[in-house]
Amino acid sequence: MGLNQDFEKVLLSEEEISKKVGEIAEQINRDYAGRDIFLIAILKGSFIFMGDLAKRLERPTYIDFMEVSSYGSAAMSSGDVKIIKDLRCSIFDKDVLIVEDIIDSGKTLNKLMKLLSARKPKSLKLCSLLTKPDRREVEIDIDYLGFSIPDEFVVGYGLDYNELYRNLPYIAVLKRSIYE
Ligand code: IMP
Ligand code: MG
């Protein structure tokens, strides 16, 4: 009894996620050979992913956080991005890697990439644990991707529904009856 009643099923287990995060880190370690990495975690959803990923990076790694809100309901993005918390550090001339939990419509990241590239980093890449390609409204290039998932609302491993479930070690599909 408990939380599990809220879920349709577990979509990605703790083990599956951990294996994938390891693979992504390997790719990043290869691609950033000889360079420092400037990680930007987009709060709040990417906090666990960022922690697990950062532990496996072998290059000198700077870490900063940014929180943006896209207006609209919990399950919908309007694409109007507002900065709630900005970076503490300058990203000018840095090799920046954005760490995001999920790309849905793509509107949030589209706006954010434009905003950050205006600050003239040396490079700007995107790492997202999840993507829902069926929901895409604006094209987004994801340089490092964990999993492509169907159009279902998922929670856990940082992802929330109304601020709940972020602490789950796995990713589950939320029952429609919870949010409809
Ligand atoms: P986008 O602008 O539509 O790409 O919105 C992306 C943001 O919406 C993510 O960073 C999440 O905060 C949220 N989001 C989209 N889909 C889900 C989901 O299935 N579960 C939890 N949050 C989601
Ligand atoms: Mg959210």
Tab-separated table of N, CA and C and ligand atoms in Angstrom, residues 45 74 101 159-160 163 166, ligand 2:
chain	number	residue	atom	x	y	z
A	45	GLY	N	13.743	19.540	-11.812
A	45	GLY	CA	13.613	18.168	-12.318
A	45	GLY	C	14.900	17.401	-12.537
A	74	ALA	N	0.425	22.183	-14.625
A	74	ALA	CA	1.513	21.264	-14.291
A	74	ALA	C	1.881	20.357	-15.454
A	101	ASP	N	15.824	17.209	-17.386
A	101	ASP	CA	15.137	15.949	-17.086
A	101	ASP	C	14.402	15.391	-18.296
A	159	LEU	N	11.606	13.956	-11.469
A	159	LEU	CA	10.394	14.478	-12.121
A	159	LEU	C	9.203	14.462	-11.171
A	160	ASP	N	8.403	15.514	-11.258
A	160	ASP	CA	7.302	15.654	-10.314
A	160	ASP	C	5.946	15.710	-10.991
A	163	GLU	N	4.878	18.793	-7.576
A	163	GLU	CA	5.993	18.762	-6.606
A	163	GLU	C	6.139	17.435	-5.848
A	166	ARG	N	9.289	13.326	-6.680
A	166	ARG	CA	10.643	13.580	-7.207
A	166	ARG	C	11.686	12.630	-6.620
B	2	MG	MG	8.159	20.098	-13.627
